[in-house]
Tab-separated table of C-alpha atoms and ligand atoms in Angstrom:
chain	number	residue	atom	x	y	z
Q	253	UNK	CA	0.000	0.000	0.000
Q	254	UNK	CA	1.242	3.469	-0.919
Q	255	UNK	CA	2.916	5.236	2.303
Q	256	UNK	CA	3.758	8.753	3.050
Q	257	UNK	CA	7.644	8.671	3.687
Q	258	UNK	CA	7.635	9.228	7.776
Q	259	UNK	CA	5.090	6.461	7.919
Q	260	UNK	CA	6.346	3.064	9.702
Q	261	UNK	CA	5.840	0.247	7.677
Q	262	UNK	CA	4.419	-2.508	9.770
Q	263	UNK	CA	6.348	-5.942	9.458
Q	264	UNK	CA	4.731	-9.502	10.789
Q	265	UNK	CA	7.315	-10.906	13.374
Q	266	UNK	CA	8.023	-14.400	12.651
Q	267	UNK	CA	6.657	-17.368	14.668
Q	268	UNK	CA	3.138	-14.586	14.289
Q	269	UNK	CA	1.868	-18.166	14.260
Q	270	UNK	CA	2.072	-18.962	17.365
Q	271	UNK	CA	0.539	-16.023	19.072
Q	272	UNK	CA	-2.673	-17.857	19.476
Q	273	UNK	CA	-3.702	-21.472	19.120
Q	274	UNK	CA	-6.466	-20.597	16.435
Q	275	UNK	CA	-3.494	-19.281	14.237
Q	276	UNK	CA	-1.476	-22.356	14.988
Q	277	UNK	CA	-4.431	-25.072	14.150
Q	278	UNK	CA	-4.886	-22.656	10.715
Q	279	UNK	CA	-1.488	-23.149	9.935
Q	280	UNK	CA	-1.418	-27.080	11.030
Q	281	UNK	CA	-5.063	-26.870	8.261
Q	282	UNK	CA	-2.678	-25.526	5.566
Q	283	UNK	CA	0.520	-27.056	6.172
Q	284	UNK	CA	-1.884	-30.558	6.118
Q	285	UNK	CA	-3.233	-29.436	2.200
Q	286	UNK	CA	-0.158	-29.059	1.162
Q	287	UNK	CA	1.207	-32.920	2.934
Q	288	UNK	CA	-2.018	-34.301	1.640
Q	289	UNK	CA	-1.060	-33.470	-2.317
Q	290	UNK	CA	2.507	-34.557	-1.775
Q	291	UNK	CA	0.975	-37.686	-0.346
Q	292	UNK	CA	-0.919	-38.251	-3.376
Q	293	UNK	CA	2.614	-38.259	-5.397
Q	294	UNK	CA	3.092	-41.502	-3.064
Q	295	UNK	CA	-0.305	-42.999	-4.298
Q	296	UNK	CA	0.630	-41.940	-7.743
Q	297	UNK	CA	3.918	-44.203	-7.683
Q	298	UNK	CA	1.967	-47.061	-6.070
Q	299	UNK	CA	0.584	-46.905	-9.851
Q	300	UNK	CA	4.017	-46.860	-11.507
Q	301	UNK	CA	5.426	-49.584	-8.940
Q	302	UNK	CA	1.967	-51.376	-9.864
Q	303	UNK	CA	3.437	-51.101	-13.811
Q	304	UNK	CA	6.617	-52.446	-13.319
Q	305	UNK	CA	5.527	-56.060	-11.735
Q	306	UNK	CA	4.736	-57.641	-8.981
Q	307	UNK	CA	8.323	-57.495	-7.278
Q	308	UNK	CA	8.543	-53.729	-7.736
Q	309	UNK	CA	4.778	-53.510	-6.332
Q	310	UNK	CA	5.496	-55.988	-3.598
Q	311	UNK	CA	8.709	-54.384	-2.447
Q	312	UNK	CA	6.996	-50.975	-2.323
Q	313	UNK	CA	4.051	-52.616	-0.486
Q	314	UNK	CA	6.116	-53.733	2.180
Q	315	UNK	CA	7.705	-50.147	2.541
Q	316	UNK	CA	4.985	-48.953	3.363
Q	317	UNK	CA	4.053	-51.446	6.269
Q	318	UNK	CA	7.452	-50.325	7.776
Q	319	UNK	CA	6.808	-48.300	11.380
Q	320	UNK	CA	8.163	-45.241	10.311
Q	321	UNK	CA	5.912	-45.193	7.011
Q	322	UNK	CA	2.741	-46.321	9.446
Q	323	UNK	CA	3.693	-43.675	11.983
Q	324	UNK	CA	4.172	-41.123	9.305
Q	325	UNK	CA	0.478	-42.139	8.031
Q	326	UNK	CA	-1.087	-41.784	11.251
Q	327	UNK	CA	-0.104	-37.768	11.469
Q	328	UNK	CA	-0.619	-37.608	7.640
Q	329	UNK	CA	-4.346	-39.069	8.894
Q	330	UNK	CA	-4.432	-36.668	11.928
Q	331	UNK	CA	-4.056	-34.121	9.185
Q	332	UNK	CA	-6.498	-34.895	6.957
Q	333	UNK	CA	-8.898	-35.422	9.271
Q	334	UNK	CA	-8.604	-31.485	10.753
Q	335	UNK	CA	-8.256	-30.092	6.743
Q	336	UNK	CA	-11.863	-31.875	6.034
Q	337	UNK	CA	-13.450	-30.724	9.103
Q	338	UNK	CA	-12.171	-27.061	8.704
Q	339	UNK	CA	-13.964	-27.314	5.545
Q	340	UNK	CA	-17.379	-28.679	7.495
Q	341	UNK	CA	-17.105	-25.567	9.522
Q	342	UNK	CA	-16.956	-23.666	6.493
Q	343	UNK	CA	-19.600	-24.706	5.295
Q	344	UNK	CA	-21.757	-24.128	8.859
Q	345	UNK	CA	-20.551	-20.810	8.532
Q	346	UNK	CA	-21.958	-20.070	4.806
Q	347	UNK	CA	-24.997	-22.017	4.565
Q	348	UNK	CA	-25.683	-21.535	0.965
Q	349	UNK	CA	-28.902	-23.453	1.401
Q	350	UNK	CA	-31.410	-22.483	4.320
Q	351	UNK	CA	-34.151	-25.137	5.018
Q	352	UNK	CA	-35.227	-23.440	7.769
Q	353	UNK	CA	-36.266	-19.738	8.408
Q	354	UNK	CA	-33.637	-18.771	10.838
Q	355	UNK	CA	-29.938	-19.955	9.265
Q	356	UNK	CA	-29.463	-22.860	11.579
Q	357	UNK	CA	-26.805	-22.394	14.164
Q	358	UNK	CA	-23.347	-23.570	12.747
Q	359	UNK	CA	-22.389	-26.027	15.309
Q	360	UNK	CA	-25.692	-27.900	13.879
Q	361	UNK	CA	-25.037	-27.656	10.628
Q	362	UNK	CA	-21.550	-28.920	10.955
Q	363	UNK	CA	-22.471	-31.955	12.891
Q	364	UNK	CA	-25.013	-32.836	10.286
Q	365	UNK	CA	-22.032	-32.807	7.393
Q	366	UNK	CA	-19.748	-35.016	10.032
Q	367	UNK	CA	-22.312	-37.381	10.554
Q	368	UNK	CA	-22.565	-37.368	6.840
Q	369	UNK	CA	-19.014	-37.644	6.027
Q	370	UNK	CA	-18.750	-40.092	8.846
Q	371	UNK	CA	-21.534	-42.262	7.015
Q	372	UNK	CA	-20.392	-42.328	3.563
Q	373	UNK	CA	-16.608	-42.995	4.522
Q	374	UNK	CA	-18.135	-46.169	6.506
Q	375	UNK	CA	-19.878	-46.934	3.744
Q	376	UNK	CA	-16.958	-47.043	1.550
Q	377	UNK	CA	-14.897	-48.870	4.164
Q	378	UNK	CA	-17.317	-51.398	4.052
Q	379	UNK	CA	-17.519	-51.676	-0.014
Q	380	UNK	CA	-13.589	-52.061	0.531
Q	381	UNK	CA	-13.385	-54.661	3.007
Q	382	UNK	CA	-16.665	-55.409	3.752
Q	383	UNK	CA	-16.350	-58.123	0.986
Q	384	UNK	CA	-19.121	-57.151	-1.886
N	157	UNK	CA	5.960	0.508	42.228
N	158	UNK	CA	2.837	0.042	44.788
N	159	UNK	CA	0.453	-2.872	44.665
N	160	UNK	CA	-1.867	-0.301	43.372
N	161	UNK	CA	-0.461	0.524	40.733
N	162	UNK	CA	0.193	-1.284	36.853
N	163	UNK	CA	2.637	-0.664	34.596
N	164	UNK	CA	1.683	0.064	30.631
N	165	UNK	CA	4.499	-0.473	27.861
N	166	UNK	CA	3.233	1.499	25.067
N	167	UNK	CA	4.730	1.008	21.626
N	168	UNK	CA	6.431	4.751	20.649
N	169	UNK	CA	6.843	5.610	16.719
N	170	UNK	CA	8.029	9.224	16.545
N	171	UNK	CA	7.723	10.073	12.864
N	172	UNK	CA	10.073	13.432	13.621
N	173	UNK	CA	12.857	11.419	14.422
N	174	UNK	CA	12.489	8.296	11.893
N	175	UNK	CA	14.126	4.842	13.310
N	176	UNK	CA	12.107	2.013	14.724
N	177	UNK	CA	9.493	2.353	17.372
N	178	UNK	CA	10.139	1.626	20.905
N	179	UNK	CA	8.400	0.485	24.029
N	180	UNK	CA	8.231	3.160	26.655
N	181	UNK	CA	6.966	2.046	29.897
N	182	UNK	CA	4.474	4.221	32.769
N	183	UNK	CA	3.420	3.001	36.142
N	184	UNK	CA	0.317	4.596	36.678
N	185	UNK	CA	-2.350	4.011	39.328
N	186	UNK	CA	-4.716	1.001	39.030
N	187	UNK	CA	-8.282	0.831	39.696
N	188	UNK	CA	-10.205	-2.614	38.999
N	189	UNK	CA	-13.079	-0.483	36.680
N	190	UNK	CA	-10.436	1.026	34.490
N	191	UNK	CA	-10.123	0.157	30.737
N	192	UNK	CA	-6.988	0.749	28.528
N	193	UNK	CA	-8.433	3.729	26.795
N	194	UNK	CA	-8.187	5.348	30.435
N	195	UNK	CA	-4.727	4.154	31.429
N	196	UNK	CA	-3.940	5.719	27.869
N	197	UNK	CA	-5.718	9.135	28.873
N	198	UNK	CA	-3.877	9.078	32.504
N	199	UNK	CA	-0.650	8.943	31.079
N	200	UNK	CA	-1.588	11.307	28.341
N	201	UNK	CA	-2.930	13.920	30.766
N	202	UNK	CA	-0.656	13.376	33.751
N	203	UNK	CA	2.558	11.822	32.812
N	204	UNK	CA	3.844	12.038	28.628
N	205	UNK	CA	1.300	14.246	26.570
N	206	UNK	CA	3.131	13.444	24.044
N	207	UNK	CA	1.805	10.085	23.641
N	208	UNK	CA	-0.393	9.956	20.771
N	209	UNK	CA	-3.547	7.244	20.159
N	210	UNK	CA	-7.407	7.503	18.799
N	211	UNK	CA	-10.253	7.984	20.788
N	212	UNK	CA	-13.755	9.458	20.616
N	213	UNK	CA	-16.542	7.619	21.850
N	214	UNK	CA	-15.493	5.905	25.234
N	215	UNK	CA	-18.431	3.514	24.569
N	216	UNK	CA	-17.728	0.993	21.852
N	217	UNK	CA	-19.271	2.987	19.065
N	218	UNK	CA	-17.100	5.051	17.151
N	219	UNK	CA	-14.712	2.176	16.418
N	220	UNK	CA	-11.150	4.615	16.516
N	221	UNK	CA	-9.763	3.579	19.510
N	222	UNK	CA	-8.583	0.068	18.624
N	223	UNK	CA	-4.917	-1.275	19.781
N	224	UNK	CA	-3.245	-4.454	19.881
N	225	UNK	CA	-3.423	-4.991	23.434
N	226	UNK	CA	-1.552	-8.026	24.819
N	227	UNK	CA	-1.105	-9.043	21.331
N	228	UNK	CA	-4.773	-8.948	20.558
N	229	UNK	CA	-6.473	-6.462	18.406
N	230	UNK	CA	-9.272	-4.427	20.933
N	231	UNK	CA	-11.095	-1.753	21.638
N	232	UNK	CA	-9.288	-0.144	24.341
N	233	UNK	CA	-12.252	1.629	25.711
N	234	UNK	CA	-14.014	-2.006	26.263
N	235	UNK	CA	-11.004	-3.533	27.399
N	236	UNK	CA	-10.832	-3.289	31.306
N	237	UNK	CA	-7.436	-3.565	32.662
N	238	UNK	CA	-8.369	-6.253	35.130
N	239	UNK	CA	-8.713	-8.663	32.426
N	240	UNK	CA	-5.532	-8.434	30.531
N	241	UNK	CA	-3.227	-7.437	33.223
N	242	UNK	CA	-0.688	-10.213	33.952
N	243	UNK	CA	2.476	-8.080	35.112
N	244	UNK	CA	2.321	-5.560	32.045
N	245	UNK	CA	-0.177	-4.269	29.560
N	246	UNK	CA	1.470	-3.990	26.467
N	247	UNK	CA	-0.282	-1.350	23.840
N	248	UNK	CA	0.839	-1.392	20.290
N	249	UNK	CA	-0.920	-0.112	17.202
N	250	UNK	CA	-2.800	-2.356	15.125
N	251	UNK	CA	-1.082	-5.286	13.360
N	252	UNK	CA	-0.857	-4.776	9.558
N	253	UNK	CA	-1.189	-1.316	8.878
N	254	UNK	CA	1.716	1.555	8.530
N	255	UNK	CA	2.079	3.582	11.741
N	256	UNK	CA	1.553	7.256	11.614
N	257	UNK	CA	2.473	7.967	15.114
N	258	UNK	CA	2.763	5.450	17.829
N	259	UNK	CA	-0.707	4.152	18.031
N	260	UNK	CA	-2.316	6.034	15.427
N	261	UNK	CA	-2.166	4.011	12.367
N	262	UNK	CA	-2.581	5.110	8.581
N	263	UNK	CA	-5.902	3.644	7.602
N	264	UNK	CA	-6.740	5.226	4.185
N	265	UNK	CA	-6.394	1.785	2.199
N	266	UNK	CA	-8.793	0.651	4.297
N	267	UNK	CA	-11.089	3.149	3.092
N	268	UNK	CA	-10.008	2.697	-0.142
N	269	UNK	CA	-11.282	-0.895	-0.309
N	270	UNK	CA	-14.781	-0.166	1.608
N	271	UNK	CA	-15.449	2.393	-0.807
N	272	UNK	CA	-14.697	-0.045	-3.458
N	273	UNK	CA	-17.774	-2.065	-2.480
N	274	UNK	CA	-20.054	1.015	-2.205
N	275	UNK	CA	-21.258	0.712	1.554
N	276	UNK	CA	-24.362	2.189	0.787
N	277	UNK	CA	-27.677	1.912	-1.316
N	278	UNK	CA	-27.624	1.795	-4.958
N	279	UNK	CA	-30.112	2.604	-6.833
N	280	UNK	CA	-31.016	2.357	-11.028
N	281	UNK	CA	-33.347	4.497	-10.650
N	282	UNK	CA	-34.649	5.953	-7.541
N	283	UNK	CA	-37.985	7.007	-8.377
N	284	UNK	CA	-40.348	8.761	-6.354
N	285	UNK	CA	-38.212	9.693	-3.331
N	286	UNK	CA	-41.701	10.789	-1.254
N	287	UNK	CA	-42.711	7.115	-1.342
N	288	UNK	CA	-41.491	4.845	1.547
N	289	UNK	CA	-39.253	2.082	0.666
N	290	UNK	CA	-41.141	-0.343	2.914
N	291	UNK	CA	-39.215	-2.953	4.982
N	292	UNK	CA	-41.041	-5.290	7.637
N	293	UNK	CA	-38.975	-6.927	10.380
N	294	UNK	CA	-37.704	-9.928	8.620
N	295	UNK	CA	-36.031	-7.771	5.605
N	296	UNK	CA	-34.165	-5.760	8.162
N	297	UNK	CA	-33.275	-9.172	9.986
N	298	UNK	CA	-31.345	-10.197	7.014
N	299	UNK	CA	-28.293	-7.720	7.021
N	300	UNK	CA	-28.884	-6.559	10.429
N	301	UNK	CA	-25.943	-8.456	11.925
N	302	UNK	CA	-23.243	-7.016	9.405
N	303	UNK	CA	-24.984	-3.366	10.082
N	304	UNK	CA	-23.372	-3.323	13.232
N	305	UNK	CA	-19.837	-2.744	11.794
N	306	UNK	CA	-18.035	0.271	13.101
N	307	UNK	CA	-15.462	0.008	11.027
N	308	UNK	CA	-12.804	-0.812	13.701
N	309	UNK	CA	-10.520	-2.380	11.674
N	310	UNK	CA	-9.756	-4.930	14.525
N	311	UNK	CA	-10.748	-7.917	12.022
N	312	UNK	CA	-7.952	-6.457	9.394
N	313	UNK	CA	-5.661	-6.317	12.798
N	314	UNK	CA	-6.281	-10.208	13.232
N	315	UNK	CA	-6.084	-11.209	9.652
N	316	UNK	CA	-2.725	-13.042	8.333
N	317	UNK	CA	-4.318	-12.894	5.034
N	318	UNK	CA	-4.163	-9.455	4.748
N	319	UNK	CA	-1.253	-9.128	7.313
N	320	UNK	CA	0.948	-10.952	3.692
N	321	UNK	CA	-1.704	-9.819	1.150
N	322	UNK	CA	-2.308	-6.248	2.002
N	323	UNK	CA	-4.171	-5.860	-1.383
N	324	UNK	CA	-7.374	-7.756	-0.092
N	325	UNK	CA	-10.025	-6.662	0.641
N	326	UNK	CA	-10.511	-7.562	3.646
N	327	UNK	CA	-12.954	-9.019	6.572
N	328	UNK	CA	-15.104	-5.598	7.405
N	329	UNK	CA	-15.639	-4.719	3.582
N	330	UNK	CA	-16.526	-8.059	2.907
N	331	UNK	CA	-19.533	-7.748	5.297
N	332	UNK	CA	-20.463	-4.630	4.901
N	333	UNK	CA	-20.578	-5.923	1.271
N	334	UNK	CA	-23.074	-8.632	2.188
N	335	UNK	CA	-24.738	-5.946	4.260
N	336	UNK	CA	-26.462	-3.971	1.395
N	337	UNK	CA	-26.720	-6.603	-0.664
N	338	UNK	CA	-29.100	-8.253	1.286
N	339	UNK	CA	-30.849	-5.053	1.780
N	340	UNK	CA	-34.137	-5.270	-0.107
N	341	UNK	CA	-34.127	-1.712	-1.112
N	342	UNK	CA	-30.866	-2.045	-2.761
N	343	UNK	CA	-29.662	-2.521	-6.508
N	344	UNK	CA	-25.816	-2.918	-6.310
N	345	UNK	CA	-25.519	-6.562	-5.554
N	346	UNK	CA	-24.226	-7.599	-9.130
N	347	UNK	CA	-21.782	-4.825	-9.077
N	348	UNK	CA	-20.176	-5.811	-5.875
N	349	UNK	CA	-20.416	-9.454	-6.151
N	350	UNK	CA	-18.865	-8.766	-9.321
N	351	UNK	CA	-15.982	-6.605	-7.523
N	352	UNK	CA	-15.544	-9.237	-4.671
N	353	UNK	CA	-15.249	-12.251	-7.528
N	354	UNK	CA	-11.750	-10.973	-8.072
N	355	UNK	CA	-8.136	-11.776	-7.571
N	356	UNK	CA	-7.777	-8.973	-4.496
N	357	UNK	CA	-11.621	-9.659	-3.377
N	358	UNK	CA	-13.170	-12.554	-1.189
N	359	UNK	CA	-11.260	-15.669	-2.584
N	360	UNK	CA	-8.322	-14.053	-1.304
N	361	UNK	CA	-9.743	-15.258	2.072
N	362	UNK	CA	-8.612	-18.823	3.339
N	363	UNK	CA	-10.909	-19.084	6.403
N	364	UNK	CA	-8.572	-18.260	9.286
N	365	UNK	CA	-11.440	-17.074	11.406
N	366	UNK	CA	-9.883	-14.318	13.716
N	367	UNK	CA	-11.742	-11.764	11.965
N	368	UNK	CA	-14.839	-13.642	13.735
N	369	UNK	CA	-13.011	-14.048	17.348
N	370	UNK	CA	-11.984	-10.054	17.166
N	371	UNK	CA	-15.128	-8.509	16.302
N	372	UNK	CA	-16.190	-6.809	18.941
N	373	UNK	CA	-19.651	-6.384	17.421
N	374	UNK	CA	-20.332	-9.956	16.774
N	375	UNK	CA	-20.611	-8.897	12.896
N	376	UNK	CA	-18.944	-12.636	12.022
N	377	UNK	CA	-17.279	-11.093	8.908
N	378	UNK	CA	-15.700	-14.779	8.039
N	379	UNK	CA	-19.123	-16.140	7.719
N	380	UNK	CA	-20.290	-13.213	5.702
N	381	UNK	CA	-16.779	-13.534	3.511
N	382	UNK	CA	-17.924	-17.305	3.048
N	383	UNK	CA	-21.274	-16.393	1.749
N	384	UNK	CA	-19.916	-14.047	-0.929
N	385	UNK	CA	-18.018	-16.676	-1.998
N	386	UNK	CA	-20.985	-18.941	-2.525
N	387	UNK	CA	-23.006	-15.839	-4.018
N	388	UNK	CA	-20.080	-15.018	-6.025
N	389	UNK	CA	-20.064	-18.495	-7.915
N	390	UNK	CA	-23.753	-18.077	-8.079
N	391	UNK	CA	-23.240	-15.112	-10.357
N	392	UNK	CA	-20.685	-16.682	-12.006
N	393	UNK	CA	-22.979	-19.896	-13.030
N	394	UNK	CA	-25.314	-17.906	-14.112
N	395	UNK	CA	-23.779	-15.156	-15.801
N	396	UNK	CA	-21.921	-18.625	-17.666
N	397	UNK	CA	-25.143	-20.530	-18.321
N	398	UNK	CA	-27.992	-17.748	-17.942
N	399	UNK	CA	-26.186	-15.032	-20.575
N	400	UNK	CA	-29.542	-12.307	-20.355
N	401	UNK	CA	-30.617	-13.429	-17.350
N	402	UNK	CA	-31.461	-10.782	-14.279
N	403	UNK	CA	-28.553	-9.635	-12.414
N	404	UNK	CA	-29.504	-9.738	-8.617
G	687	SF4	S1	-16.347	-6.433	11.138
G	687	SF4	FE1	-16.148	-6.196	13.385
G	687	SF4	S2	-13.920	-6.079	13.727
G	687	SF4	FE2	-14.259	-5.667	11.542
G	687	SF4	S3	-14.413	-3.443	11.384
G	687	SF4	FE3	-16.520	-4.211	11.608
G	687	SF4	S4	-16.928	-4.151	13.829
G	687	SF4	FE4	-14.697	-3.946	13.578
G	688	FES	S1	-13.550	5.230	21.835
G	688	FES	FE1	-15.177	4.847	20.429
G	688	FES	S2	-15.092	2.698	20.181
G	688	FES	FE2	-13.597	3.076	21.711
């Protein structure tokens, strides 16, 4: 922005994320989009490995049973987890669609897309190893 | 320094004499119904009158006496002491924008963008101007939450966004935006959704939420900014499959 010349320019401080713990879980939200895509580079070779035959698949299978890869999956989960329901609360907040005459409080609205979310990912745990 | 007393470090900028600001610290007497804004007006009157800062209002209204206080962006005159004194009360200006002099800040590109979105009623045409524009209860229900704006500029204090993006448009625009064009009386909604459907307008936005947890007027500017987005995209469906349709 334009400044007159005895103005002080202001300047964020680093670490400005960890003045409050809403900052910090926003930056733990974007920090987890960006894991989740390079994660999907790491599904993306499970298709190349799946290419090159059953040893290369095999050997890259059993990579990724090893702790530290399991371990690493579990945070990469954690994160994944708190990106989608940041995006619930979005949409509580917005409510694009209003059923009711008064905008339904957000809290509501969220829990209805978790329950949701929490339906249809059972459902497709079950279509996985449910055994249909 | 007695047990009845606090001690304020106020952030100094003296534009006469360049360099960085400074803290300066007072000890000045405490009482347990005292806000900031009058720990701010002791020292003014009894101790430094140079010290320099915004007030009008003393009652939460006028919306110039905001400070980072503690670290968070607040009205200082609806701050009491009691509740943010651990040791020290630190005072600095606002987070994000230039300093004029130490707690005044230089808010013109904050006007700048709120013009941008014409806070006001827009009309094509506007008729017979003896006739009422009627509204029952329910209209004025609609944008009554972001009419309580004061244009603080405590939600631009708490935004990151803006903080590395100075060029958007920020939280209070943004609502006062949604403000008028939920106002039945009002034509400008295509022209400012159009304005906010840009690069520097609401998509800037990435849902940090401290706008929300600033406001001291409840006005929720991240839920209005995610409503413009969905309105936005509205227009922009339509606009892309609806060429001659209406514009509101
Ligand atoms: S939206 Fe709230 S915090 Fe932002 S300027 Fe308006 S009253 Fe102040
Ligand atoms: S002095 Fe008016 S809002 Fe604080």
């Amino acid at each position: 922005m334009p400044m007159t010349s005895r103005e002080y320019a202001w300047k964020r401080r680093p670490g400005w994320w960890l003045r409050n713990r809403r900052y910090l879980m926003f930056q733990l939200r974007e920090a987890g989009g960006v894991i989740c895509a390079l994660y999907g580079l790491v599904l993306l070779n499970m298709l190349v490995q799946l290419r090159a035959g059953e040893s290369a698949y095999t050997a890259f299978l059993d990579l990724l049973r090893t702790p530290p890869v399991l371990y690493l999956n579990v945070v990469l989960f954690a994160l994944v987890v708190w990106h989608a329901l940041t995006w619930f609360m979005l949409i509580g907040k917005a409510q694009p669609i209003q059923f009711t005459r008064q905008p339904l409080p957000w809290k509501v609205v969220f829990g209805i897309n978790v329950l949701l979310w929490l339906g249809v990912s059972g459902a497709v745990v079950y279509l996985i190893f449910g055994g249909i | 320094m007695a047990a009845s007393d606090v001690v304020f470090r106020v952030k100094r900028y003296r534009p006469e004499s360049g360099g960085r600001p400074t803290f300066q610290e007072y000890t000045i007497p405490y009482r347990s119904d005292m806000v900031v804004l009058d720990g701010l007006n002791y020292i003014k009157d009894h101790i430094d009158p140079t010290l320099t800062f915004r007030w009008s209002c003393r009652m939460g209204i006028c919306g110039s006496c905001g400070a980072d206080v503690n670290g968070q962006p607040r009205l200082t005159c609806g701050t009491y002491v009691r509740d943010v004194h651990k040791g020290a009360v630190t005072v600095e200006p606002l987070s994000n924008f230039p300093i004029l002099k130490d707690l005044v800040v230089d808010f013109d590109d904050f006007l700048r963008k709120l013009a941008s979105v014409t806070p006001y009623i827009v009309r094509k045409d506007w008729g017979d101007l003896t006739k009422e524009y009627v509204q029952y209860p329910e209209d004025v229900e609609a944008y009554r939450q972001q009419s309580l704006c004061i244009n603080c500029m405590l939600c631009y204090a708490a935004c990151p966004v803006f903080g590395s993006s100075p060029e958007f448009v920020g939280p209070a625009a943004s609502a006062l935006a949604l403000r008028y064009n939920r106002d039945t009386r009002d034509e400008g909604a295509d022209a400012r959704l159009a304005r906010l459907n840009t690069r520097t307008g609401v998509w800037e936005c990435t849902f940090v939420g401290e706008c929300s947890v600033v406001c001291p007027k409840d006005v929720d500017p991240a839920a209005a900014i995610q409503t413009l987005k969905f309105l936005a995209t509205m227009r922009h469906m339509r606009r892309l499959l609806m060429p001659g349709s209406s514009s509101r």
